[in-house]
Coordinates of C-alpha atoms in Angstrom, one line a residue:
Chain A
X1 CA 25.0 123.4 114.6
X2 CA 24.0 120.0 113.5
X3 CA 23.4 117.1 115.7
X4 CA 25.6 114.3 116.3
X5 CA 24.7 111.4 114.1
X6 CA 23.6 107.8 115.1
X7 CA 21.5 105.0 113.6
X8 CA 17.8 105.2 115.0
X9 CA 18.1 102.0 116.4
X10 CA 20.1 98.7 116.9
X11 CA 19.4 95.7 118.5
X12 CA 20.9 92.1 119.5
X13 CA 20.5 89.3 121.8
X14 CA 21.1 88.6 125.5
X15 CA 25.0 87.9 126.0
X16 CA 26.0 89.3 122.7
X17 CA 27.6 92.5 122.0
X18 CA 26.6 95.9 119.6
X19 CA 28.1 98.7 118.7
X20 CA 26.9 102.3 118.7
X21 CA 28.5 104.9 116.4
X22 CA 28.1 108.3 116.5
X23 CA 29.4 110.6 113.5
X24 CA 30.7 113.9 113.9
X25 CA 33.1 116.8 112.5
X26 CA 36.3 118.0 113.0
X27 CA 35.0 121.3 115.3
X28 CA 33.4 118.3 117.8
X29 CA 34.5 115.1 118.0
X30 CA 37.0 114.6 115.5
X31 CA 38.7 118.0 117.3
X32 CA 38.1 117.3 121.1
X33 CA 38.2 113.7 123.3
X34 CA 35.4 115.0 125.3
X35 CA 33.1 112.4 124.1
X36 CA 29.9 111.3 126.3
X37 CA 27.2 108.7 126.4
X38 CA 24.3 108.6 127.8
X39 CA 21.4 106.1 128.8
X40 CA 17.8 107.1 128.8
X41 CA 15.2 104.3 130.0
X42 CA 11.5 105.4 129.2
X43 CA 10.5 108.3 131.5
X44 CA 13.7 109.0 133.3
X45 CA 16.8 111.4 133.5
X46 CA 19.2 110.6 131.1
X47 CA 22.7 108.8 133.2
X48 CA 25.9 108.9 132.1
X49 CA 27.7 105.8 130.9
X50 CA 31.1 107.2 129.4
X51 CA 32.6 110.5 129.8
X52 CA 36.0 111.9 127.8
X53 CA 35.5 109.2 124.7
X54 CA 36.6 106.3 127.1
X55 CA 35.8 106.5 131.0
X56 CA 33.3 104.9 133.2
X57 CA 32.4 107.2 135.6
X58 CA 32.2 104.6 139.2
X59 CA 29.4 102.3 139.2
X60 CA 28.8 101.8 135.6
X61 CA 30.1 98.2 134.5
X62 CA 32.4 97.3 132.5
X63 CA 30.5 95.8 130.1
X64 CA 29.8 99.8 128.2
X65 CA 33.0 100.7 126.5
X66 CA 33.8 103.4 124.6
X67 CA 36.0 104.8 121.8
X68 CA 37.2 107.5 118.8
X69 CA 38.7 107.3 115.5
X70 CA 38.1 110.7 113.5
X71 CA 35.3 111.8 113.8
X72 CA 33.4 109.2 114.8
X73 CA 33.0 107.8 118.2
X74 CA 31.4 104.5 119.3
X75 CA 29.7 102.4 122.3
X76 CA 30.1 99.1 122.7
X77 CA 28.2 97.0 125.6
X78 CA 28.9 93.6 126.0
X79 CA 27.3 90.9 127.6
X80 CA 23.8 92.3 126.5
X81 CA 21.3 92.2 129.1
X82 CA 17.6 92.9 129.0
X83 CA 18.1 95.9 131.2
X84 CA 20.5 97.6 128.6
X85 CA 17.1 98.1 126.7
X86 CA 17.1 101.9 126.6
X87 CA 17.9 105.0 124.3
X88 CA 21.4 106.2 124.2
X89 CA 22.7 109.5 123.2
X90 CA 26.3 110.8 122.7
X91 CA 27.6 114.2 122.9
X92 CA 30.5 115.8 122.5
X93 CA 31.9 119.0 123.1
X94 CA 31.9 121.5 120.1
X95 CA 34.2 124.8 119.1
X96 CA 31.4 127.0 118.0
X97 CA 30.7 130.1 118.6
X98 CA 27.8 129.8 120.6
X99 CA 26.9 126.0 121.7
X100 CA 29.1 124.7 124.3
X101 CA 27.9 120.5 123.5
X102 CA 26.4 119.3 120.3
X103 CA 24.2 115.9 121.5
X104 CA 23.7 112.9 118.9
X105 CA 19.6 112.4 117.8
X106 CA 19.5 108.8 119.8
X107 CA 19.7 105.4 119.1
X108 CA 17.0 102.9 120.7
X109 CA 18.7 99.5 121.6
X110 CA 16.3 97.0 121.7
X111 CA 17.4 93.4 123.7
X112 CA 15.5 90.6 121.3
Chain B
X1 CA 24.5 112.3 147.6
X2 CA 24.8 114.3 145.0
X3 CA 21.1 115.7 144.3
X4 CA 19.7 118.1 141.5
X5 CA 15.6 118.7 141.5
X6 CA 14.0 121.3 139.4
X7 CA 10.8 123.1 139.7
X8 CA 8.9 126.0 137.6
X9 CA 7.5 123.8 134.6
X10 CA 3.8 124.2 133.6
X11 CA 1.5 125.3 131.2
X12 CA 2.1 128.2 129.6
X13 CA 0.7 130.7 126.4
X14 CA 2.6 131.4 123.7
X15 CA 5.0 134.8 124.2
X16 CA 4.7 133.8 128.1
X17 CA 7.5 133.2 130.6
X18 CA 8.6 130.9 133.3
X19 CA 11.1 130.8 135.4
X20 CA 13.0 127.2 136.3
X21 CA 14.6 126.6 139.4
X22 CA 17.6 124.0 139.8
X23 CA 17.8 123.4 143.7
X24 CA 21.6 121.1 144.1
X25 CA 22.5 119.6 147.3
X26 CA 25.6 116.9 148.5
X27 CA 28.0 119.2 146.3
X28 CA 30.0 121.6 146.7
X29 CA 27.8 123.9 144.2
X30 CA 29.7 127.0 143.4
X31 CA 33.1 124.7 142.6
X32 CA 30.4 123.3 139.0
X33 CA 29.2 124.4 135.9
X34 CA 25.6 123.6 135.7
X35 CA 23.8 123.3 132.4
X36 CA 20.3 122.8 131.1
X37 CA 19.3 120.1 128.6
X38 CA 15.6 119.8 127.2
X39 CA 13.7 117.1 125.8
X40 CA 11.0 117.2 123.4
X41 CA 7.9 114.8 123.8
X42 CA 9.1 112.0 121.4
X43 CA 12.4 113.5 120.5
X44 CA 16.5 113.3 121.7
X45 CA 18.4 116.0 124.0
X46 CA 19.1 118.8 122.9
X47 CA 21.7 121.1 125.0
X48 CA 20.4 124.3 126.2
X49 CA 22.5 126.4 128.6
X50 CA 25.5 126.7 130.7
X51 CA 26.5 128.4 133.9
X52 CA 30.3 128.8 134.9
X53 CA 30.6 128.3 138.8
X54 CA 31.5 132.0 139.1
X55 CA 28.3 133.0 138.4
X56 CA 29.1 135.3 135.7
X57 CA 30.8 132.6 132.4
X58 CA 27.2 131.8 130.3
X59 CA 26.3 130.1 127.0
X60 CA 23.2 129.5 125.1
X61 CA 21.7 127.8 122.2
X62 CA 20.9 129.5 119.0
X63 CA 17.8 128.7 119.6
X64 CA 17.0 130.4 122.7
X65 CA 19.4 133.1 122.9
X66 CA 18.0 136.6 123.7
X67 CA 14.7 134.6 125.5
X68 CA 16.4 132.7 127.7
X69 CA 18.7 133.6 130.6
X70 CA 20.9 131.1 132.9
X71 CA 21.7 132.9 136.4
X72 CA 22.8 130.8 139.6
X73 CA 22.9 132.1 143.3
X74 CA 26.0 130.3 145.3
X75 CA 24.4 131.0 148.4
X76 CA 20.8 129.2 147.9
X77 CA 22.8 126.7 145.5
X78 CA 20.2 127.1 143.2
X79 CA 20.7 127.9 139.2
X80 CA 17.7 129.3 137.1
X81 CA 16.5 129.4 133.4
X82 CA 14.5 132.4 132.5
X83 CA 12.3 131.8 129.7
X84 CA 10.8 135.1 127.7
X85 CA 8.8 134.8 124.4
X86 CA 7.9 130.9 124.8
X87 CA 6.8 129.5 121.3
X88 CA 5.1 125.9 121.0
X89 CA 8.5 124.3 119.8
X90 CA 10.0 125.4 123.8
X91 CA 7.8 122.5 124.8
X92 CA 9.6 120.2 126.7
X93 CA 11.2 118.7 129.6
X94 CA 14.0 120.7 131.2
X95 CA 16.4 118.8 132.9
X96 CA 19.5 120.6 135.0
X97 CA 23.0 118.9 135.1
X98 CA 26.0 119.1 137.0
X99 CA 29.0 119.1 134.6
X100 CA 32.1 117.4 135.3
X101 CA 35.6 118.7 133.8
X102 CA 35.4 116.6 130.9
X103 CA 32.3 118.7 129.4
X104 CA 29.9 115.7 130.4
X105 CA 26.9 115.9 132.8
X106 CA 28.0 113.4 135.8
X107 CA 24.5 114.2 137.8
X108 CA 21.2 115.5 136.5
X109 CA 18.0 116.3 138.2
X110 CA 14.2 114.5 137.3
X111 CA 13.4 117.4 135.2
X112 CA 10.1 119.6 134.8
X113 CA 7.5 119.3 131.9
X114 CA 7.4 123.0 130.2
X115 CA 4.4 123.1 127.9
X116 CA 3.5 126.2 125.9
X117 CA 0.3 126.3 124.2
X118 CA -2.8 128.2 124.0

């Protein structure tokens, strides 16, 4: 199955806010709400940020936000803050008849 | 605290194996699905594997299916990835991950560097 798709990168200022999309089909996100997102600083384990399209698991603040329309599903952090600077992934959950989650190629957000 | 670490990663030739090791700890391990993710130097996740908590419930990429086989023992709260036939583009790092019910990984481990080359 294809990957998830999101822009290679986006970027904005400190105390702004961006938007991550992440474009999928009917058999994964547009057919499930078991949308993730992930952060990936350089060298480390990827954490997760927002679990079933919309939740933070504890601990995570509530500046990441999530959401779905269709097929597409979308990140938004607020508040921007040099140490948001990372790679984020989504990933949903797909009907196929092998893959169990179906992960989007990464977007790098870069804090100017 | 929740705690995933793998182990097993190295160098290895091409058409090799290598077996990973997922030790979990803080959890109450056979209750989760585990599931492997790898990373390629440079490059996003890409979702591997996936082990029900009863030890017998698996799934596998395209990719590696028929090379690679998932296995978990309750008692040493340990899962495994079995890797047959390695080719170059099996380079990676191989991160576990505890799943939650929502089909997300709540908890992964450091991962270990796989690299296969001659």
């Amino acid at each position: 199955q294809s990957a998830l798709t999101q822009p290679a990168s986006v970027s904005g200022s400190p105390g702004q806010s961006i938007t991550i999309s992440c474009t999928g089909t009917s058999s994964d996100i547009g057919g499930y709400n078991y949308v993730s997102w992930y952060q990936q600083h350089p060298g480390k384990a990827p954490q997760l940020m927002i679990y079933a399209v919309s939740n933070r698991p504890s601990g995570i603040s509530n500046r990441f936000s999530g959401s779905k329309s269709g097929n597409t599903a979308s990140l938004t952090i607020s508040g921007l803050q040099a140490e948001d600077e990372a790679d984020y992934y989504c990933s949903s959950h797909i009907s196929s008849g092998t893959s169990d989650v179906v992960f989007g190629g990464g977007t790098k957000l870069t804090v100017l | 605290e929740v705690q995933l670490v793998e182990s097993g990663g190295g160098l290895v030739q091409p058409g090799g194996s290598l077996r990973l090791s997922c030790a979990a700890s803080g959890f109450i391990f056979s209750s989760y699905w585990v599931h492997w993710v790898r990373q390629a130097p440079g490059k996003g996740l890409v979702w591997v594997s996936r082990i029900n908590g009863d030890e017998i419930n698996t799934n596998y990429a395209d990719s590696v299916k028929g090379r690679f086989t998932i296995s978990r023992d309750n008692a040493k709260n340990t899962v495994y990835l079995q890797m047959n036939s390695l080719r170059a583009e099996d380079t990676a790092v191989y991160y576990c991950g505890r799943a939650n019910s929502a089909w997300s990984i709540d908890y992964w481990g450091q991962g270990t560097l796989v690299t296969v080359s001659s």
